[in-house]
Amino acid sequence: RGFFDIIKNEYPHIQCPHIDAVDQFNIELCFPKQYQELIRSIRLRKGFFRSLPVIDGAKEGLNSLIAYGHEVRIVTAPTWEWQHCIPEKYAWVEAHLGREWCGRMIITRDKTLISGDILIDDMPEILGASVPSWEHILYDQPYNRSIEGKRRVTWGNIDSIFR
């Protein structure tokens, strides 16, 4: 949502696909070729990660998981051009979830190296150096709906799955 808000505000001449029609994890691939580099540059610029809105129900969902006794970590991958991404992800977490959640963050390019029972992630397929110990539960997004054989979750139904 935050990404599309930037496009609409700063580049109103660029036609955005409807958010439910986004069928690619890499958002720039949903735009005509002449705009793809511009779209990619938005994700890399200073302030992008810090400006992203909170997904409705996310904070409450994370706190519910803690209340149910789960050990919760935020595992996130940096962009290859990480100079703004990494500090902004920490700043975002502190601003929206609270400073204590910064201590629960793990930033890695390879999520298969992280031990755990479950990884909730919107990426359709997670590859890396190891066979993961966790079950990949898809955070439901339009671009991963073609993936079959995995459980799905949203912040709206997380209680019913993990209670």
PDB file of N, CA and C in Angstrom, residues 10-114:
ATOM      1  N   GLU A  10       3.721  10.928  -6.319  1.00  0.00           N
ATOM      2  CA  GLU A  10       4.890  11.512  -6.973  1.00  0.00           C
ATOM      3  C   GLU A  10       4.921  11.314  -8.487  1.00  0.00           C
ATOM      4  N   TYR A  11       4.250  10.290  -8.967  1.00  0.00           N
ATOM      5  CA  TYR A  11       4.254   9.974 -10.399  1.00  0.00           C
ATOM      6  C   TYR A  11       2.832   9.678 -10.873  1.00  0.00           C
ATOM      7  N   PRO A  12       1.949  10.667 -10.794  1.00  0.00           N
ATOM      8  CA  PRO A  12       0.543  10.401 -11.127  1.00  0.00           C
ATOM      9  C   PRO A  12       0.325   9.980 -12.576  1.00  0.00           C
ATOM     10  N   HIS A  13       1.297  10.222 -13.445  1.00  0.00           N
ATOM     11  CA  HIS A  13       1.169   9.822 -14.848  1.00  0.00           C
ATOM     12  C   HIS A  13       1.389   8.323 -15.059  1.00  0.00           C
ATOM     13  N   ILE A  14       1.934   7.643 -14.046  1.00  0.00           N
ATOM     14  CA  ILE A  14       2.171   6.209 -14.160  1.00  0.00           C
ATOM     15  C   ILE A  14       0.939   5.461 -13.666  1.00  0.00           C
ATOM     16  N   GLN A  15       0.397   4.635 -14.512  1.00  0.00           N
ATOM     17  CA  GLN A  15      -0.779   3.833 -14.157  1.00  0.00           C
ATOM     18  C   GLN A  15      -0.352   2.663 -13.273  1.00  0.00           C
ATOM     19  N   CYS A  16      -0.880   2.610 -12.078  1.00  0.00           N
ATOM     20  CA  CYS A  16      -0.584   1.503 -11.161  1.00  0.00           C
ATOM     21  C   CYS A  16      -1.567   0.367 -11.387  1.00  0.00           C
ATOM     22  N   PRO A  17      -1.085  -0.859 -11.314  1.00  0.00           N
ATOM     23  CA  PRO A  17      -2.038  -1.968 -11.336  1.00  0.00           C
ATOM     24  C   PRO A  17      -2.842  -1.952 -10.037  1.00  0.00           C
ATOM     25  N   HIS A  18      -4.030  -2.503 -10.071  1.00  0.00           N
ATOM     26  CA  HIS A  18      -4.797  -2.625  -8.826  1.00  0.00           C
ATOM     27  C   HIS A  18      -4.019  -3.544  -7.899  1.00  0.00           C
ATOM     28  N   ILE A  19      -3.980  -3.219  -6.640  1.00  0.00           N
ATOM     29  CA  ILE A  19      -3.167  -3.976  -5.679  1.00  0.00           C
ATOM     30  C   ILE A  19      -3.509  -5.464  -5.672  1.00  0.00           C
ATOM     31  N   ASP A  20      -4.766  -5.813  -5.926  1.00  0.00           N
ATOM     32  CA  ASP A  20      -5.157  -7.223  -5.964  1.00  0.00           C
ATOM     33  C   ASP A  20      -4.744  -7.914  -7.260  1.00  0.00           C
ATOM     34  N   ALA A  21      -4.278  -7.141  -8.234  1.00  0.00           N
ATOM     35  CA  ALA A  21      -3.839  -7.713  -9.516  1.00  0.00           C
ATOM     36  C   ALA A  21      -2.322  -7.892  -9.576  1.00  0.00           C
ATOM     37  N   VAL A  22      -1.627  -7.528  -8.514  1.00  0.00           N
ATOM     38  CA  VAL A  22      -0.167  -7.664  -8.488  1.00  0.00           C
ATOM     39  C   VAL A  22       0.170  -9.145  -8.389  1.00  0.00           C
ATOM     40  N   ASP A  23       0.795  -9.670  -9.440  1.00  0.00           N
ATOM     41  CA  ASP A  23       1.083 -11.104  -9.480  1.00  0.00           C
ATOM     42  C   ASP A  23       2.579 -11.410  -9.446  1.00  0.00           C
ATOM     43  N   GLN A  24       3.388 -10.419  -9.070  1.00  0.00           N
ATOM     44  CA  GLN A  24       4.835 -10.586  -8.988  1.00  0.00           C
ATOM     45  C   GLN A  24       5.325 -10.109  -7.627  1.00  0.00           C
ATOM     46  N   PHE A  25       6.227 -10.864  -7.008  1.00  0.00           N
ATOM     47  CA  PHE A  25       6.829 -10.419  -5.759  1.00  0.00           C
ATOM     48  C   PHE A  25       7.653  -9.152  -6.001  1.00  0.00           C
ATOM     49  N   ASN A  26       8.416  -9.128  -7.105  1.00  0.00           N
ATOM     50  CA  ASN A  26       9.186  -7.940  -7.475  1.00  0.00           C
ATOM     51  C   ASN A  26       8.252  -6.968  -8.188  1.00  0.00           C
ATOM     52  N   ILE A  27       7.831  -5.962  -7.455  1.00  0.00           N
ATOM     53  CA  ILE A  27       6.769  -5.070  -7.904  1.00  0.00           C
ATOM     54  C   ILE A  27       7.076  -4.383  -9.228  1.00  0.00           C
ATOM     55  N   GLU A  28       8.352  -4.112  -9.494  1.00  0.00           N
ATOM     56  CA  GLU A  28       8.677  -3.405 -10.743  1.00  0.00           C
ATOM     57  C   GLU A  28       8.271  -4.198 -11.981  1.00  0.00           C
ATOM     58  N   LEU A  29       8.178  -5.515 -11.860  1.00  0.00           N
ATOM     59  CA  LEU A  29       7.788  -6.353 -12.998  1.00  0.00           C
ATOM     60  C   LEU A  29       6.308  -6.208 -13.357  1.00  0.00           C
ATOM     61  N   CYS A  30       5.547  -5.532 -12.527  1.00  0.00           N
ATOM     62  CA  CYS A  30       4.122  -5.298 -12.795  1.00  0.00           C
ATOM     63  C   CYS A  30       3.881  -4.013 -13.579  1.00  0.00           C
ATOM     64  N   PHE A  31       4.959  -3.322 -13.912  1.00  0.00           N
ATOM     65  CA  PHE A  31       4.861  -2.057 -14.633  1.00  0.00           C
ATOM     66  C   PHE A  31       5.487  -2.198 -16.014  1.00  0.00           C
ATOM     67  N   PRO A  32       5.103  -1.337 -16.947  1.00  0.00           N
ATOM     68  CA  PRO A  32       5.745  -1.359 -18.271  1.00  0.00           C
ATOM     69  C   PRO A  32       7.258  -1.167 -18.158  1.00  0.00           C
ATOM     70  N   LYS A  33       7.993  -1.746 -19.093  1.00  0.00           N
ATOM     71  CA  LYS A  33       9.463  -1.722 -19.062  1.00  0.00           C
ATOM     72  C   LYS A  33      10.044  -0.328 -18.881  1.00  0.00           C
ATOM     73  N   GLN A  34       9.436   0.678 -19.504  1.00  0.00           N
ATOM     74  CA  GLN A  34      10.006   2.018 -19.425  1.00  0.00           C
ATOM     75  C   GLN A  34       9.975   2.602 -18.011  1.00  0.00           C
ATOM     76  N   TYR A  35       9.178   2.016 -17.098  1.00  0.00           N
ATOM     77  CA  TYR A  35       9.096   2.507 -15.722  1.00  0.00           C
ATOM     78  C   TYR A  35       9.782   1.599 -14.713  1.00  0.00           C
ATOM     79  N   GLN A  36      10.246   0.452 -15.113  1.00  0.00           N
ATOM     80  CA  GLN A  36      10.741  -0.533 -14.150  1.00  0.00           C
ATOM     81  C   GLN A  36      11.940  -0.042 -13.342  1.00  0.00           C
ATOM     82  N   GLU A  37      12.870   0.651 -13.954  1.00  0.00           N
ATOM     83  CA  GLU A  37      14.028   1.146 -13.200  1.00  0.00           C
ATOM     84  C   GLU A  37      13.612   2.233 -12.213  1.00  0.00           C
ATOM     85  N   LEU A  38      12.695   3.088 -12.606  1.00  0.00           N
ATOM     86  CA  LEU A  38      12.176   4.110 -11.697  1.00  0.00           C
ATOM     87  C   LEU A  38      11.479   3.456 -10.507  1.00  0.00           C
ATOM     88  N   ILE A  39      10.665   2.463 -10.779  1.00  0.00           N
ATOM     89  CA  ILE A  39       9.946   1.760  -9.719  1.00  0.00           C
ATOM     90  C   ILE A  39      10.936   1.109  -8.758  1.00  0.00           C
ATOM     91  N   ARG A  40      11.944   0.463  -9.306  1.00  0.00           N
ATOM     92  CA  ARG A  40      12.978  -0.171  -8.482  1.00  0.00           C
ATOM     93  C   ARG A  40      13.706   0.866  -7.624  1.00  0.00           C
ATOM     94  N   SER A  41      13.966   2.032  -8.178  1.00  0.00           N
ATOM     95  CA  SER A  41      14.709   3.067  -7.444  1.00  0.00           C
ATOM     96  C   SER A  41      13.934   3.584  -6.235  1.00  0.00           C
ATOM     97  N   ILE A  42      12.614   3.534  -6.285  1.00  0.00           N
ATOM     98  CA  ILE A  42      11.809   3.978  -5.141  1.00  0.00           C
ATOM     99  C   ILE A  42      12.110   3.120  -3.924  1.00  0.00           C
ATOM    100  N   ARG A  43      12.204   1.820  -4.139  1.00  0.00           N
ATOM    101  CA  ARG A  43      12.470   0.876  -3.051  1.00  0.00           C
ATOM    102  C   ARG A  43      13.855   1.090  -2.438  1.00  0.00           C
ATOM    103  N   LEU A  44      14.772   1.666  -3.204  1.00  0.00           N
ATOM    104  CA  LEU A  44      16.153   1.813  -2.754  1.00  0.00           C
ATOM    105  C   LEU A  44      16.463   3.174  -2.144  1.00  0.00           C
ATOM    106  N   ARG A  45      15.556   4.108  -2.271  1.00  0.00           N
ATOM    107  CA  ARG A  45      15.887   5.460  -1.834  1.00  0.00           C
ATOM    108  C   ARG A  45      15.738   5.648  -0.331  1.00  0.00           C
ATOM    109  N   LYS A  46      16.433   6.644   0.153  1.00  0.00           N
ATOM    110  CA  LYS A  46      16.385   6.977   1.571  1.00  0.00           C
ATOM    111  C   LYS A  46      14.961   7.351   1.965  1.00  0.00           C
ATOM    112  N   GLY A  47      14.498   6.788   3.051  1.00  0.00           N
ATOM    113  CA  GLY A  47      13.184   7.091   3.581  1.00  0.00           C
ATOM    114  C   GLY A  47      12.092   6.108   3.183  1.00  0.00           C
ATOM    115  N   PHE A  48      12.359   5.241   2.188  1.00  0.00           N
ATOM    116  CA  PHE A  48      11.308   4.336   1.723  1.00  0.00           C
ATOM    117  C   PHE A  48      10.839   3.391   2.825  1.00  0.00           C
ATOM    118  N   PHE A  49      11.741   2.640   3.419  1.00  0.00           N
ATOM    119  CA  PHE A  49      11.328   1.648   4.420  1.00  0.00           C
ATOM    120  C   PHE A  49      10.754   2.322   5.660  1.00  0.00           C
ATOM    121  N   ARG A  50      11.312   3.437   6.033  1.00  0.00           N
ATOM    122  CA  ARG A  50      10.838   4.161   7.218  1.00  0.00           C
ATOM    123  C   ARG A  50       9.405   4.660   7.014  1.00  0.00           C
ATOM    124  N   SER A  51       9.034   4.943   5.752  1.00  0.00           N
ATOM    125  CA  SER A  51       7.728   5.539   5.479  1.00  0.00           C
ATOM    126  C   SER A  51       6.599   4.531   5.298  1.00  0.00           C
ATOM    127  N   LEU A  52       6.900   3.254   5.266  1.00  0.00           N
ATOM    128  CA  LEU A  52       5.858   2.270   4.994  1.00  0.00           C
ATOM    129  C   LEU A  52       4.830   2.218   6.122  1.00  0.00           C
ATOM    130  N   PRO A  53       3.557   2.090   5.774  1.00  0.00           N
ATOM    131  CA  PRO A  53       2.518   2.030   6.805  1.00  0.00           C
ATOM    132  C   PRO A  53       2.478   0.650   7.474  1.00  0.00           C
ATOM    133  N   VAL A  54       1.902   0.621   8.638  1.00  0.00           N
ATOM    134  CA  VAL A  54       1.682  -0.636   9.348  1.00  0.00           C
ATOM    135  C   VAL A  54       0.510  -1.356   8.684  1.00  0.00           C
ATOM    136  N   ILE A  55       0.627  -2.650   8.499  1.00  0.00           N
ATOM    137  CA  ILE A  55      -0.486  -3.440   7.987  1.00  0.00           C
ATOM    138  C   ILE A  55      -1.512  -3.569   9.109  1.00  0.00           C
ATOM    139  N   ASP A  56      -2.759  -3.328   8.792  1.00  0.00           N
ATOM    140  CA  ASP A  56      -3.822  -3.407   9.799  1.00  0.00           C
ATOM    141  C   ASP A  56      -3.766  -4.738  10.540  1.00  0.00           C
ATOM    142  N   GLY A  57      -3.769  -4.669  11.843  1.00  0.00           N
ATOM    143  CA  GLY A  57      -3.802  -5.859  12.683  1.00  0.00           C
ATOM    144  C   GLY A  57      -2.445  -6.471  12.980  1.00  0.00           C
ATOM    145  N   ALA A  58      -1.372  -5.970  12.375  1.00  0.00           N
ATOM    146  CA  ALA A  58      -0.050  -6.587  12.544  1.00  0.00           C
ATOM    147  C   ALA A  58       0.449  -6.493  13.986  1.00  0.00           C
ATOM    148  N   LYS A  59       0.400  -5.320  14.552  1.00  0.00           N
ATOM    149  CA  LYS A  59       0.900  -5.145  15.924  1.00  0.00           C
ATOM    150  C   LYS A  59       0.108  -6.017  16.903  1.00  0.00           C
ATOM    151  N   GLU A  60      -1.200  -6.014  16.749  1.00  0.00           N
ATOM    152  CA  GLU A  60      -2.044  -6.836  17.626  1.00  0.00           C
ATOM    153  C   GLU A  60      -1.766  -8.324  17.408  1.00  0.00           C
ATOM    154  N   GLY A  61      -1.562  -8.714  16.149  1.00  0.00           N
ATOM    155  CA  GLY A  61      -1.263 -10.110  15.849  1.00  0.00           C
ATOM    156  C   GLY A  61       0.049 -10.571  16.457  1.00  0.00           C
ATOM    157  N   LEU A  62       1.087  -9.751  16.344  1.00  0.00           N
ATOM    158  CA  LEU A  62       2.375 -10.095  16.954  1.00  0.00           C
ATOM    159  C   LEU A  62       2.248 -10.220  18.471  1.00  0.00           C
ATOM    160  N   ASN A  63       1.539  -9.276  19.069  1.00  0.00           N
ATOM    161  CA  ASN A  63       1.364  -9.329  20.522  1.00  0.00           C
ATOM    162  C   ASN A  63       0.525 -10.529  20.947  1.00  0.00           C
ATOM    163  N   SER A  64      -0.422 -10.941  20.118  1.00  0.00           N
ATOM    164  CA  SER A  64      -1.201 -12.152  20.413  1.00  0.00           C
ATOM    165  C   SER A  64      -0.298 -13.380  20.426  1.00  0.00           C
ATOM    166  N   LEU A  65       0.590 -13.464  19.456  1.00  0.00           N
ATOM    167  CA  LEU A  65       1.510 -14.610  19.410  1.00  0.00           C
ATOM    168  C   LEU A  65       2.362 -14.676  20.675  1.00  0.00           C
ATOM    169  N   ILE A  66       2.833 -13.546  21.134  1.00  0.00           N
ATOM    170  CA  ILE A  66       3.612 -13.487  22.383  1.00  0.00           C
ATOM    171  C   ILE A  66       2.736 -13.931  23.553  1.00  0.00           C
ATOM    172  N   ALA A  67       1.519 -13.426  23.604  1.00  0.00           N
ATOM    173  CA  ALA A  67       0.596 -13.765  24.698  1.00  0.00           C
ATOM    174  C   ALA A  67       0.281 -15.253  24.733  1.00  0.00           C
ATOM    175  N   TYR A  68       0.266 -15.903  23.571  1.00  0.00           N
ATOM    176  CA  TYR A  68       0.014 -17.344  23.510  1.00  0.00           C
ATOM    177  C   TYR A  68       1.235 -18.165  23.884  1.00  0.00           C
ATOM    178  N   GLY A  69       2.342 -17.504  24.162  1.00  0.00           N
ATOM    179  CA  GLY A  69       3.540 -18.208  24.603  1.00  0.00           C
ATOM    180  C   GLY A  69       4.539 -18.531  23.499  1.00  0.00           C
ATOM    181  N   HIS A  70       4.337 -18.007  22.311  1.00  0.00           N
ATOM    182  CA  HIS A  70       5.282 -18.256  21.223  1.00  0.00           C
ATOM    183  C   HIS A  70       6.499 -17.350  21.350  1.00  0.00           C
ATOM    184  N   GLU A  71       7.639 -17.846  20.960  1.00  0.00           N
ATOM    185  CA  GLU A  71       8.865 -17.050  20.883  1.00  0.00           C
ATOM    186  C   GLU A  71       8.899 -16.459  19.476  1.00  0.00           C
ATOM    187  N   VAL A  72       8.712 -15.159  19.364  1.00  0.00           N
ATOM    188  CA  VAL A  72       8.534 -14.506  18.069  1.00  0.00           C
ATOM    189  C   VAL A  72       9.755 -13.670  17.719  1.00  0.00           C
ATOM    190  N   ARG A  73      10.199 -13.811  16.492  1.00  0.00           N
ATOM    191  CA  ARG A  73      11.275 -12.995  15.931  1.00  0.00           C
ATOM    192  C   ARG A  73      10.783 -12.379  14.632  1.00  0.00           C
ATOM    193  N   ILE A  74      11.296 -11.229  14.302  1.00  0.00           N
ATOM    194  CA  ILE A  74      11.054 -10.612  12.997  1.00  0.00           C
ATOM    195  C   ILE A  74      12.293 -10.916  12.167  1.00  0.00           C
ATOM    196  N   VAL A  75      12.129 -11.747  11.151  1.00  0.00           N
ATOM    197  CA  VAL A  75      13.240 -12.111  10.267  1.00  0.00           C
ATOM    198  C   VAL A  75      12.997 -11.386   8.950  1.00  0.00           C
ATOM    199  N   THR A  76      13.928 -10.550   8.587  1.00  0.00           N
ATOM    200  CA  THR A  76      13.742  -9.724   7.400  1.00  0.00           C
ATOM    201  C   THR A  76      15.018  -9.701   6.579  1.00  0.00           C
ATOM    202  N   ALA A  77      14.853  -9.629   5.277  1.00  0.00           N
ATOM    203  CA  ALA A  77      15.994  -9.586   4.365  1.00  0.00           C
ATOM    204  C   ALA A  77      16.245  -8.149   3.934  1.00  0.00           C
ATOM    205  N   PRO A  78      17.498  -7.731   3.923  1.00  0.00           N
ATOM    206  CA  PRO A  78      17.797  -6.399   3.407  1.00  0.00           C
ATOM    207  C   PRO A  78      17.849  -6.420   1.886  1.00  0.00           C
ATOM    208  N   THR A  79      17.680  -5.270   1.287  1.00  0.00           N
ATOM    209  CA  THR A  79      17.943  -5.165  -0.140  1.00  0.00           C
ATOM    210  C   THR A  79      19.454  -5.275  -0.333  1.00  0.00           C
ATOM    211  N   TRP A  80      19.884  -5.576  -1.546  1.00  0.00           N
ATOM    212  CA  TRP A  80      21.323  -5.647  -1.812  1.00  0.00           C
ATOM    213  C   TRP A  80      21.965  -4.284  -1.599  1.00  0.00           C
ATOM    214  N   GLU A  81      21.249  -3.233  -1.900  1.00  0.00           N
ATOM    215  CA  GLU A  81      21.717  -1.877  -1.618  1.00  0.00           C
ATOM    216  C   GLU A  81      21.181  -1.518  -0.238  1.00  0.00           C
ATOM    217  N   TRP A  82      21.854  -1.954   0.787  1.00  0.00           N
ATOM    218  CA  TRP A  82      21.352  -2.010   2.161  1.00  0.00           C
ATOM    219  C   TRP A  82      21.544  -0.729   2.963  1.00  0.00           C
ATOM    220  N   GLN A  83      22.253   0.248   2.443  1.00  0.00           N
ATOM    221  CA  GLN A  83      22.660   1.414   3.238  1.00  0.00           C
ATOM    222  C   GLN A  83      21.491   2.120   3.917  1.00  0.00           C
ATOM    223  N   HIS A  84      20.360   2.232   3.267  1.00  0.00           N
ATOM    224  CA  HIS A  84      19.184   2.851   3.889  1.00  0.00           C
ATOM    225  C   HIS A  84      18.271   1.793   4.501  1.00  0.00           C
ATOM    226  N   CYS A  85      18.207   0.659   3.866  1.00  0.00           N
ATOM    227  CA  CYS A  85      17.260  -0.385   4.245  1.00  0.00           C
ATOM    228  C   CYS A  85      17.433  -0.837   5.702  1.00  0.00           C
ATOM    229  N   ILE A  86      18.631  -1.223   6.070  1.00  0.00           N
ATOM    230  CA  ILE A  86      18.840  -1.808   7.405  1.00  0.00           C
ATOM    231  C   ILE A  86      18.520  -0.820   8.525  1.00  0.00           C
ATOM    232  N   PRO A  87      19.113   0.370   8.545  1.00  0.00           N
ATOM    233  CA  PRO A  87      18.758   1.272   9.651  1.00  0.00           C
ATOM    234  C   PRO A  87      17.287   1.691   9.640  1.00  0.00           C
ATOM    235  N   GLU A  88      16.707   1.812   8.443  1.00  0.00           N
ATOM    236  CA  GLU A  88      15.300   2.211   8.375  1.00  0.00           C
ATOM    237  C   GLU A  88      14.368   1.102   8.851  1.00  0.00           C
ATOM    238  N   LYS A  89      14.729  -0.140   8.620  1.00  0.00           N
ATOM    239  CA  LYS A  89      13.893  -1.233   9.141  1.00  0.00           C
ATOM    240  C   LYS A  89      13.895  -1.220  10.666  1.00  0.00           C
ATOM    241  N   TYR A  90      15.065  -0.991  11.268  1.00  0.00           N
ATOM    242  CA  TYR A  90      15.109  -0.878  12.731  1.00  0.00           C
ATOM    243  C   TYR A  90      14.296   0.320  13.208  1.00  0.00           C
ATOM    244  N   ALA A  91      14.436   1.460  12.537  1.00  0.00           N
ATOM    245  CA  ALA A  91      13.695   2.659  12.931  1.00  0.00           C
ATOM    246  C   ALA A  91      12.194   2.439  12.807  1.00  0.00           C
ATOM    247  N   TRP A  92      11.779   1.752  11.731  1.00  0.00           N
ATOM    248  CA  TRP A  92      10.362   1.480  11.531  1.00  0.00           C
ATOM    249  C   TRP A  92       9.820   0.599  12.659  1.00  0.00           C
ATOM    250  N   VAL A  93      10.537  -0.458  12.969  1.00  0.00           N
ATOM    251  CA  VAL A  93      10.097  -1.367  14.032  1.00  0.00           C
ATOM    252  C   VAL A  93      10.003  -0.630  15.364  1.00  0.00           C
ATOM    253  N   GLU A  94      11.008   0.170  15.678  1.00  0.00           N
ATOM    254  CA  GLU A  94      10.969   0.920  16.933  1.00  0.00           C
ATOM    255  C   GLU A  94       9.775   1.881  16.968  1.00  0.00           C
ATOM    256  N   ALA A  95       9.527   2.583  15.871  1.00  0.00           N
ATOM    257  CA  ALA A  95       8.441   3.567  15.830  1.00  0.00           C
ATOM    258  C   ALA A  95       7.064   2.924  15.887  1.00  0.00           C
ATOM    259  N   HIS A  96       6.892   1.780  15.238  1.00  0.00           N
ATOM    260  CA  HIS A  96       5.553   1.203  15.106  1.00  0.00           C
ATOM    261  C   HIS A  96       5.254   0.048  16.065  1.00  0.00           C
ATOM    262  N   LEU A  97       6.288  -0.665  16.475  1.00  0.00           N
ATOM    263  CA  LEU A  97       6.070  -1.822  17.348  1.00  0.00           C
ATOM    264  C   LEU A  97       6.636  -1.618  18.741  1.00  0.00           C
ATOM    265  N   GLY A  98       7.607  -0.737  18.872  1.00  0.00           N
ATOM    266  CA  GLY A  98       8.237  -0.476  20.159  1.00  0.00           C
ATOM    267  C   GLY A  98       9.684  -0.950  20.176  1.00  0.00           C
ATOM    268  N   ARG A  99      10.477  -0.293  20.985  1.00  0.00           N
ATOM    269  CA  ARG A  99      11.916  -0.561  21.054  1.00  0.00           C
ATOM    270  C   ARG A  99      12.231  -2.028  21.378  1.00  0.00           C
ATOM    271  N   GLU A 100      11.403  -2.642  22.214  1.00  0.00           N
ATOM    272  CA  GLU A 100      11.666  -4.046  22.594  1.00  0.00           C
ATOM    273  C   GLU A 100      11.658  -4.974  21.381  1.00  0.00           C
ATOM    274  N   TRP A 101      10.906  -4.635  20.342  1.00  0.00           N
ATOM    275  CA  TRP A 101      10.851  -5.476  19.145  1.00  0.00           C
ATOM    276  C   TRP A 101      12.145  -5.399  18.335  1.00  0.00           C
ATOM    277  N   CYS A 102      12.926  -4.332  18.493  1.00  0.00           N
ATOM    278  CA  CYS A 102      14.221  -4.249  17.796  1.00  0.00           C
ATOM    279  C   CYS A 102      15.137  -5.386  18.251  1.00  0.00           C
ATOM    280  N   GLY A 103      15.024  -5.777  19.495  1.00  0.00           N
ATOM    281  CA  GLY A 103      15.805  -6.896  20.006  1.00  0.00           C
ATOM    282  C   GLY A 103      15.335  -8.245  19.490  1.00  0.00           C
ATOM    283  N   ARG A 104      14.191  -8.268  18.849  1.00  0.00           N
ATOM    284  CA  ARG A 104      13.641  -9.494  18.272  1.00  0.00           C
ATOM    285  C   ARG A 104      13.889  -9.585  16.763  1.00  0.00           C
ATOM    286  N   MET A 105      14.629  -8.623  16.221  1.00  0.00           N
ATOM    287  CA  MET A 105      14.871  -8.599  14.773  1.00  0.00           C
ATOM    288  C   MET A 105      16.109  -9.407  14.398  1.00  0.00           C
ATOM    289  N   ILE A 106      15.992 -10.114  13.291  1.00  0.00           N
ATOM    290  CA  ILE A 106      17.119 -10.808  12.671  1.00  0.00           C
ATOM    291  C   ILE A 106      17.125 -10.369  11.213  1.00  0.00           C
ATOM    292  N   ILE A 107      18.217  -9.768  10.777  1.00  0.00           N
ATOM    293  CA  ILE A 107      18.334  -9.336   9.388  1.00  0.00           C
ATOM    294  C   ILE A 107      19.323 -10.267   8.702  1.00  0.00           C
ATOM    295  N   THR A 108      18.831 -10.942   7.662  1.00  0.00           N
ATOM    296  CA  THR A 108      19.661 -11.904   6.938  1.00  0.00           C
ATOM    297  C   THR A 108      19.193 -12.024   5.497  1.00  0.00           C
ATOM    298  N   ARG A 109      20.115 -12.250   4.600  1.00  0.00           N
ATOM    299  CA  ARG A 109      19.761 -12.516   3.202  1.00  0.00           C
ATOM    300  C   ARG A 109      19.290 -13.962   3.040  1.00  0.00           C
ATOM    301  N   ASP A 110      19.636 -14.835   3.987  1.00  0.00           N
ATOM    302  CA  ASP A 110      19.303 -16.258   3.878  1.00  0.00           C
ATOM    303  C   ASP A 110      18.491 -16.704   5.088  1.00  0.00           C
ATOM    304  N   LYS A 111      17.193 -16.728   4.933  1.00  0.00           N
ATOM    305  CA  LYS A 111      16.303 -17.097   6.038  1.00  0.00           C
ATOM    306  C   LYS A 111      16.350 -18.587   6.351  1.00  0.00           C
ATOM    307  N   THR A 112      16.914 -19.407   5.437  1.00  0.00           N
ATOM    308  CA  THR A 112      17.010 -20.841   5.718  1.00  0.00           C
ATOM    309  C   THR A 112      18.004 -21.126   6.834  1.00  0.00           C
ATOM    310  N   LEU A 113      18.856 -20.179   7.165  1.00  0.00           N
ATOM    311  CA  LEU A 113      19.840 -20.368   8.231  1.00  0.00           C
ATOM    312  C   LEU A 113      19.242 -20.152   9.618  1.00  0.00           C
ATOM    313  N   ILE A 114      18.030 -19.640   9.675  1.00  0.00           N
ATOM    314  CA  ILE A 114      17.372 -19.356  10.947  1.00  0.00           C
ATOM    315  C   ILE A 114      16.619 -20.591  11.422  1.00  0.00           C
TER     316      ILE A 114
END
